[in-house]
Tab-separated table of C-alpha atoms in Angstrom:
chain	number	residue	atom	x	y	z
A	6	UNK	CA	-50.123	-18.513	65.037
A	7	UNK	CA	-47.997	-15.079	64.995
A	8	UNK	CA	-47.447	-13.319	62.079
A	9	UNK	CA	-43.824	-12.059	61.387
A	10	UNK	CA	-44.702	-8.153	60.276
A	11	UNK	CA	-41.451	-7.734	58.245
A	12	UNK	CA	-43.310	-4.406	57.097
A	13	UNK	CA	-43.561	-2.613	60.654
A	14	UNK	CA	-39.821	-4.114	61.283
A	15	UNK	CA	-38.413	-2.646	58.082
A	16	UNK	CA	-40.390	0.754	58.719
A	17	UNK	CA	-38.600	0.915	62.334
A	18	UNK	CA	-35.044	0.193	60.816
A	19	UNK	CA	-35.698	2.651	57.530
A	20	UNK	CA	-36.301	5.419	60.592
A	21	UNK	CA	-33.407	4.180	62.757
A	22	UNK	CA	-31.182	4.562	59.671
A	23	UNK	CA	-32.215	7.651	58.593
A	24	UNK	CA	-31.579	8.950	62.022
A	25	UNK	CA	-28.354	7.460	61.295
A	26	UNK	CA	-27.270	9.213	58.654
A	27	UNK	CA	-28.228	12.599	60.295
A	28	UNK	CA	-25.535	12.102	62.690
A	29	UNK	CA	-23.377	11.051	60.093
A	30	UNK	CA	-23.674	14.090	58.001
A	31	UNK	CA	-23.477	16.434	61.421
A	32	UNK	CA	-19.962	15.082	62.817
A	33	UNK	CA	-18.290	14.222	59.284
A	34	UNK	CA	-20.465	16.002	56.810
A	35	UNK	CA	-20.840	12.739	54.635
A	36	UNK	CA	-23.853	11.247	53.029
A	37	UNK	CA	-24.351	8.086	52.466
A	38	UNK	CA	-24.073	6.922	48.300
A	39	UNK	CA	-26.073	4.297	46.687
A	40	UNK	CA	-25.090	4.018	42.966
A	41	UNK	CA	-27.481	0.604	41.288
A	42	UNK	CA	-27.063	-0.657	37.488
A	43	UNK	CA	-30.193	-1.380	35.966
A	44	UNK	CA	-29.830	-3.210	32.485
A	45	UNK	CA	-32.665	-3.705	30.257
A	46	UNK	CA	-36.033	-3.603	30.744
A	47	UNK	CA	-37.483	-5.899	32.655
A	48	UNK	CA	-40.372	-4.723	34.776
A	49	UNK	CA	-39.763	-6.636	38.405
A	50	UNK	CA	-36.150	-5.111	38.046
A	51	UNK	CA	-37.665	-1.785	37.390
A	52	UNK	CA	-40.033	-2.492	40.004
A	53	UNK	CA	-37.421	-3.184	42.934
A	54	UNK	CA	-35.060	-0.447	41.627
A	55	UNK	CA	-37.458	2.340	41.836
A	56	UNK	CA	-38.762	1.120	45.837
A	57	UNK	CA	-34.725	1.238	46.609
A	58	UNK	CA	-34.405	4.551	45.283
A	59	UNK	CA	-37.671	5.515	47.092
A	60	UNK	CA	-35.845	3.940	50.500
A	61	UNK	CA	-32.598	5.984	49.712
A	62	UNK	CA	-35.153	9.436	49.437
A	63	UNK	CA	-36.750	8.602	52.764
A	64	UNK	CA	-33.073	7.120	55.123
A	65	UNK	CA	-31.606	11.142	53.528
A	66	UNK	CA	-29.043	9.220	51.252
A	67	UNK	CA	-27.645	10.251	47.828
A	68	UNK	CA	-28.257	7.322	44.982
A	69	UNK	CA	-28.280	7.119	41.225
A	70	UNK	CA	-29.132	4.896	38.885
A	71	UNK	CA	-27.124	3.260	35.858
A	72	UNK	CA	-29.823	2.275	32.933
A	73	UNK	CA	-28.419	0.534	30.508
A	74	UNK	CA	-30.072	-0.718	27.211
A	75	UNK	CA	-30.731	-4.780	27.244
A	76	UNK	CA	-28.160	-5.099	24.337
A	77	UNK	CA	-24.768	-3.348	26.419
A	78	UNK	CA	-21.723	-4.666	25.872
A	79	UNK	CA	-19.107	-6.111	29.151
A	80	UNK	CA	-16.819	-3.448	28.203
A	81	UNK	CA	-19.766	-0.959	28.889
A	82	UNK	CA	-20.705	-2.178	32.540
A	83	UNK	CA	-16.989	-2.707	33.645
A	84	UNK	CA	-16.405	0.829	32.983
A	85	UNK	CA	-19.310	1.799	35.212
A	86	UNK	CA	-18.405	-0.137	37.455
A	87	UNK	CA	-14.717	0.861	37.813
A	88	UNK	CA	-15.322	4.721	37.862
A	89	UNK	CA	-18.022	3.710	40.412
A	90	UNK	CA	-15.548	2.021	42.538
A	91	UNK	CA	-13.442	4.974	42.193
A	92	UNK	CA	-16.214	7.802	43.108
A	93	UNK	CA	-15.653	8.597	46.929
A	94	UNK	CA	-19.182	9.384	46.590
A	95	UNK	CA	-20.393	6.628	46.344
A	96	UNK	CA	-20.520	3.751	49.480
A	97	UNK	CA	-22.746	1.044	48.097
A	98	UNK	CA	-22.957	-0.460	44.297
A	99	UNK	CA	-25.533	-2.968	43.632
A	100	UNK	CA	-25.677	-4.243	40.369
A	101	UNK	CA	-29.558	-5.681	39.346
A	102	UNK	CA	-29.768	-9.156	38.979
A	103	UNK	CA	-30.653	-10.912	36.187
A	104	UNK	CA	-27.932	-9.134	33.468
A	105	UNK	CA	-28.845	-10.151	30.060
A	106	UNK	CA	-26.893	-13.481	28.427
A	107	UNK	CA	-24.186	-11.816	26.633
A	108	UNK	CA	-22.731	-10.511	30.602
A	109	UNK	CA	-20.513	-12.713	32.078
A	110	UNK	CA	-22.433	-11.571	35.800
A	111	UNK	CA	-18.927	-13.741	37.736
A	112	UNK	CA	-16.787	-10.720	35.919
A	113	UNK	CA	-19.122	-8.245	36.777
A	114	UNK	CA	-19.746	-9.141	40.922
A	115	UNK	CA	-15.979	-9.877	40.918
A	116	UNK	CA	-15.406	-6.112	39.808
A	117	UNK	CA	-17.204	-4.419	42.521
A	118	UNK	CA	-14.818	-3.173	45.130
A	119	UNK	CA	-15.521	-5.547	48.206
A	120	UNK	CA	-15.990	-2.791	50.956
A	121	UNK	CA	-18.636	-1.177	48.289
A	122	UNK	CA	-20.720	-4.689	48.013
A	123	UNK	CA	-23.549	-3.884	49.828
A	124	UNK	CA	-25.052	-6.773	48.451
A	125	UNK	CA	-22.336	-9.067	49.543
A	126	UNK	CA	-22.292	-11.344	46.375
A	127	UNK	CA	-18.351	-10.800	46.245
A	128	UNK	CA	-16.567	-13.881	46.468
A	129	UNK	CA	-14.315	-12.028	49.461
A	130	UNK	CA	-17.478	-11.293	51.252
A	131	UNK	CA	-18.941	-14.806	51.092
A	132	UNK	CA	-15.874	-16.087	52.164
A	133	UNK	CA	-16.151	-13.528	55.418
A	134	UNK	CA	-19.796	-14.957	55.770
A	135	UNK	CA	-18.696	-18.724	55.668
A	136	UNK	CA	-15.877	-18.454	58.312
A	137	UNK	CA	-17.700	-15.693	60.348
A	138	UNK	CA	-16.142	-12.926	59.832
A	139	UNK	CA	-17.463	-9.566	59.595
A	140	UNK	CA	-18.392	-8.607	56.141
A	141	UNK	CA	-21.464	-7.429	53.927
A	142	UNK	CA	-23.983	-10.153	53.777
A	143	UNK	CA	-26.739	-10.386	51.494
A	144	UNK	CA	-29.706	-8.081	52.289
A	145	UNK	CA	-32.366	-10.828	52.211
A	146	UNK	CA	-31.020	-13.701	54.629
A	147	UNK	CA	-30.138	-10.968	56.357
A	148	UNK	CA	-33.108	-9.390	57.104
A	149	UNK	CA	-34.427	-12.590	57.773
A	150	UNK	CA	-31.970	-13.062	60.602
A	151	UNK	CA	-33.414	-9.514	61.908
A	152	UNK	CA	-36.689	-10.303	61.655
A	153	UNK	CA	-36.579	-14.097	64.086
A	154	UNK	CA	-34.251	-11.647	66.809
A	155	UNK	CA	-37.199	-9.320	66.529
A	156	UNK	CA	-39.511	-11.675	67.482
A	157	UNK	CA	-37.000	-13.376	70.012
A	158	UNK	CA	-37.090	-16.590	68.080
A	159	UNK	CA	-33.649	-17.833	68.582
A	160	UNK	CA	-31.901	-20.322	66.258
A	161	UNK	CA	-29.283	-21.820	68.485
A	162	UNK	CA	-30.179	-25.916	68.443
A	163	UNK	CA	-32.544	-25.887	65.838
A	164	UNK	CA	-33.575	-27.777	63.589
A	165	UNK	CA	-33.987	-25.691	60.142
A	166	UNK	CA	-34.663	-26.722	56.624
A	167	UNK	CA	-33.334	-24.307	53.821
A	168	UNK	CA	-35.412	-24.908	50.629
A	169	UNK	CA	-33.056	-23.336	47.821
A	170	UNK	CA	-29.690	-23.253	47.134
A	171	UNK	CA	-29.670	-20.478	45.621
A	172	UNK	CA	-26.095	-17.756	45.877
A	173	UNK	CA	-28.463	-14.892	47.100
A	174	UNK	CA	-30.365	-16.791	49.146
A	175	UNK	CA	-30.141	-20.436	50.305
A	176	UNK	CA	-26.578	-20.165	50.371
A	177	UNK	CA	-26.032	-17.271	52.829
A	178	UNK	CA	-29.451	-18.588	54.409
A	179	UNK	CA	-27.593	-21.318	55.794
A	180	UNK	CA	-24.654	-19.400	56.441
A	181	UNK	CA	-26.086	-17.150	58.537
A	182	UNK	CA	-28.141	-19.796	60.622
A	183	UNK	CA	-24.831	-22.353	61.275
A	184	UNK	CA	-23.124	-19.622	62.692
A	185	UNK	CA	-25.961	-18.288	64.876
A	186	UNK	CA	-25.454	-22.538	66.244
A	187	UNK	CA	-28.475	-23.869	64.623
A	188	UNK	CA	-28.905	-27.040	62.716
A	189	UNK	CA	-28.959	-26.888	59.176
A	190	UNK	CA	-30.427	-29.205	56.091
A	191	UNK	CA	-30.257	-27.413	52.469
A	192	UNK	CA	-32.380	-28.727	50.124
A	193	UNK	CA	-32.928	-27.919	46.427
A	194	UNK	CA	-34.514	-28.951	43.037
A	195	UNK	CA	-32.676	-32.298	42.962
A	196	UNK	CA	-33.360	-33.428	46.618
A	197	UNK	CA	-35.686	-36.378	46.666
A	198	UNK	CA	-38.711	-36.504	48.738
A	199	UNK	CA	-38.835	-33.019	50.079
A	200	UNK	CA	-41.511	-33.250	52.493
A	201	UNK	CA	-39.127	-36.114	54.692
A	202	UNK	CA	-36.902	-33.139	55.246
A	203	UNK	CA	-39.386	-30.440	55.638
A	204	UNK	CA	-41.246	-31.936	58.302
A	205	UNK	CA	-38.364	-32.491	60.746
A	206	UNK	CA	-37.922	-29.090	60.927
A	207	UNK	CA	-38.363	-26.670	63.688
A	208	UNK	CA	-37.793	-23.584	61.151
A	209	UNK	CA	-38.988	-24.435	57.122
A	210	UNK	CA	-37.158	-21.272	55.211
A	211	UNK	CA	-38.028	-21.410	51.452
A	212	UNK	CA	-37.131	-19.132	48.622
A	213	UNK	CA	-37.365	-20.843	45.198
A	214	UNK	CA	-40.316	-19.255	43.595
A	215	UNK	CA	-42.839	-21.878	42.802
A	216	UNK	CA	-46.444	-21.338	43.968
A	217	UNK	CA	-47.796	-23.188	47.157
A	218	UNK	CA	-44.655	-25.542	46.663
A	219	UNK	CA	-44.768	-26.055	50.623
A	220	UNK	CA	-47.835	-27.392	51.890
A	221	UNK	CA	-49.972	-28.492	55.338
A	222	UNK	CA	-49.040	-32.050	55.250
A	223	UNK	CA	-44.863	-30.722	54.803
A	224	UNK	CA	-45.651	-29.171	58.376
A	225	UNK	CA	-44.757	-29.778	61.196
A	226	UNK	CA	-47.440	-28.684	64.144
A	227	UNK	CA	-45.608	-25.250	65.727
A	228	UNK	CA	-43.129	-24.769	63.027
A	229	UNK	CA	-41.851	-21.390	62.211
A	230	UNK	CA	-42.240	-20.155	58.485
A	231	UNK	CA	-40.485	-18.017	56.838
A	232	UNK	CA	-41.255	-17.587	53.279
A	233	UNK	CA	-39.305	-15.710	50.977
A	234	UNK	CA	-40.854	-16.965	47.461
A	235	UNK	CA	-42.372	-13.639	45.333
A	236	UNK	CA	-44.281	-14.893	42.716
A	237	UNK	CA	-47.583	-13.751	40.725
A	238	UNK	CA	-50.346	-15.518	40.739
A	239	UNK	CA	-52.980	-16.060	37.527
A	240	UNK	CA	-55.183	-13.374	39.159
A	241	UNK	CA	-52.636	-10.928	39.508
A	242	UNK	CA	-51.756	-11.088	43.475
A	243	UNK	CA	-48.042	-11.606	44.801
A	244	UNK	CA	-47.565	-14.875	46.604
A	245	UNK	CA	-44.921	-16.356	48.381
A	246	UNK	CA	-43.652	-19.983	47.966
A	247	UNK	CA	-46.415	-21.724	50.551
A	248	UNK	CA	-49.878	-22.120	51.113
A	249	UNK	CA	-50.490	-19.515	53.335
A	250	UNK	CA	-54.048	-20.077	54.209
A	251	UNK	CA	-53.308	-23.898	55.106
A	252	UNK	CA	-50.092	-23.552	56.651
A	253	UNK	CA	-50.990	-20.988	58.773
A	254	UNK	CA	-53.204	-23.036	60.945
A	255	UNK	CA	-50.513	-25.645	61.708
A	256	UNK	CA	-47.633	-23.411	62.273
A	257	UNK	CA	-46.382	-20.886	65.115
A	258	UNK	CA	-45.069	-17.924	63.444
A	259	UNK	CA	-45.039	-17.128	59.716
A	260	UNK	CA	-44.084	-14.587	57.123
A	261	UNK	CA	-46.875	-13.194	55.019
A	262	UNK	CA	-46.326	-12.501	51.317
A	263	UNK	CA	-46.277	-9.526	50.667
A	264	UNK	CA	-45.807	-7.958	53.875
A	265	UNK	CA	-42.845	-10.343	55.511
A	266	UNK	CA	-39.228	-10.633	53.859
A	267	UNK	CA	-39.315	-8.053	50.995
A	268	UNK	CA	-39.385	-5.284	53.475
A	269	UNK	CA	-36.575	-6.498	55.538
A	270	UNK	CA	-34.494	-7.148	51.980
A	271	UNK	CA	-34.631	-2.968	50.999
A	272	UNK	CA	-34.352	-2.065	54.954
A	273	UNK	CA	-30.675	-4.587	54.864
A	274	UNK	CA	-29.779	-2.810	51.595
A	275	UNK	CA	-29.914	0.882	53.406
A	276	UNK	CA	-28.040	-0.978	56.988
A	277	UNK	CA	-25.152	-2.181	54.751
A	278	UNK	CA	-24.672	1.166	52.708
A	279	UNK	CA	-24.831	3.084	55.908
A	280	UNK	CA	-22.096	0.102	57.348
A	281	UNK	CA	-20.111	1.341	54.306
A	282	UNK	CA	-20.309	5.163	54.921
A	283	UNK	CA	-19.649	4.974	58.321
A	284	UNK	CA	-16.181	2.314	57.442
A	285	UNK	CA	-15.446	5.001	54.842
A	286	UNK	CA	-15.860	8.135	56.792
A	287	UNK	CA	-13.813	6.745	59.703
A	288	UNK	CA	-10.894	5.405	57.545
A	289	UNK	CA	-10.557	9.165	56.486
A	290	UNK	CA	-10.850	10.536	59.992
């Protein structure tokens, strides 16, 4: 059994980048600009917000951050979000997902310019994504997909098992495997018997954030595991969607939590801003 190191991966991109945007800023004078909106409070958002702006520090690009109080109106966000998509500054806006009930979030993705969603939850960048077209893809399938070429593990033929159907991830998941030729099964909260699926795969990707939910009888021997489930535990540790310690001994490759996906998900975030700047900077040249 090999584990997938999506930390050392996302350390070697974060440097590539941020050699990047040192040429960038020599030939065009242009830095790359992350703007996020943050609404509310709640501490995982917080959490991930402050390790992208930490990212942005270290890859040399400019970013700010939008907080909003929990209780902001849609009038309030749409503005943002228009004089963001205005700002020439700025090449990336992510908004933080969840937004509180009262935001209609459809409006809100809808209202980010397309060639800023560096998160590529726009409907005109899933569309790219689903015909295979070049586009902004969302940063955690897509790191994913960098992390199996890393490791030469290549799709084409396989037989892989998407567990979540999810629009950030099981979605584009899929997506992104059917057009690198594999074979693809989706599966979700209503399919019924899980474990007849996930044991005729060759690749089990899961993301739906429920403790050891995939376990050493749902296994295949030699599978590859990628596990993109964050969830804490009763004694306080982050764990991923499968039983690690049991699944590990059955499988060939698999992603430790923490330690596998979430790197590759902020490294993806800085690849598509830097996508954007470079677009941007050209289209001015």
């Amino acid at each position: 059994m090999q584990i997938l190191d999506g930390k050392a991966l996302a350390k070697k991109i974060e440097q590539n980048v941020a050699n990047e945007v040192v040429k960038l800023k020599d030939e065009t004078g242009r830095t790359p600009g992350l703007a996020v909106v943050l609404v509310g409070s709640d501490p995982a958002s917080q959490a991930y917000v402050n390790m992208k702006k930490r990212a942005c520090d270290r890859a040399g690009f400019y970013s700010i951050t939008h907080e909003m109080p929990e209780t902001i109106s849609q009038d309030a966000i749409e503005e943002t979000i228009k004089m963001m998509n205005q700002n020439p500054n700025i090449d990336g806006i992510l908004v933080q997902l969840p937004l509180p009930p009262q935001i209609d979030t459809t409006k809100i993705l809808e209202l980010v310019e397309p060639s800023k969603d560096v998160d590529g939850f726009h409907p005109y960048n899933v569309g790219r994504l689903v015909t295979n077209l070049d586009g902004f893809v969302p940063c955690t399938p897509l790191g994913v997909m960098e992390l199996l070429a890393e490791y030469n593990i290549d799709v084409k033929g396989k037989n892989c098992c998407v567990v979540g159907a999810s629009n950030i991830v099981g979605k584009p998941m899929a997506n992104l495997l059917l057009n690198a030729n594999a074979t693809v099964e989706i599966c979700h909260i209503f399919t019924d018997d899980l474990k007849k699926h996930t044991l005729q795969a060759d690749i089990i990707l899961v993301g739906v954030g429920v403790i050891n939910l995939i376990k050493e009888d749902m296994v295949k021997d030699g599978a590859i595991i990628i596990d993109i489930g964050i969830n804490r535990a009763d004694d306080g540790k982050l764990v991923g969607d499968v039983d690690f310690e049991k699944v590990s001994q059955k499988c060939s490759y698999i992603t430790p939590v923490p330690g596998g996906v979430g790197p590759m998900t902020i490294s993806m975030l800085l690849s598509n801003t830097l996508k954007s700047a470079k677009l941007r900077s050209s289209e001015n040249n």
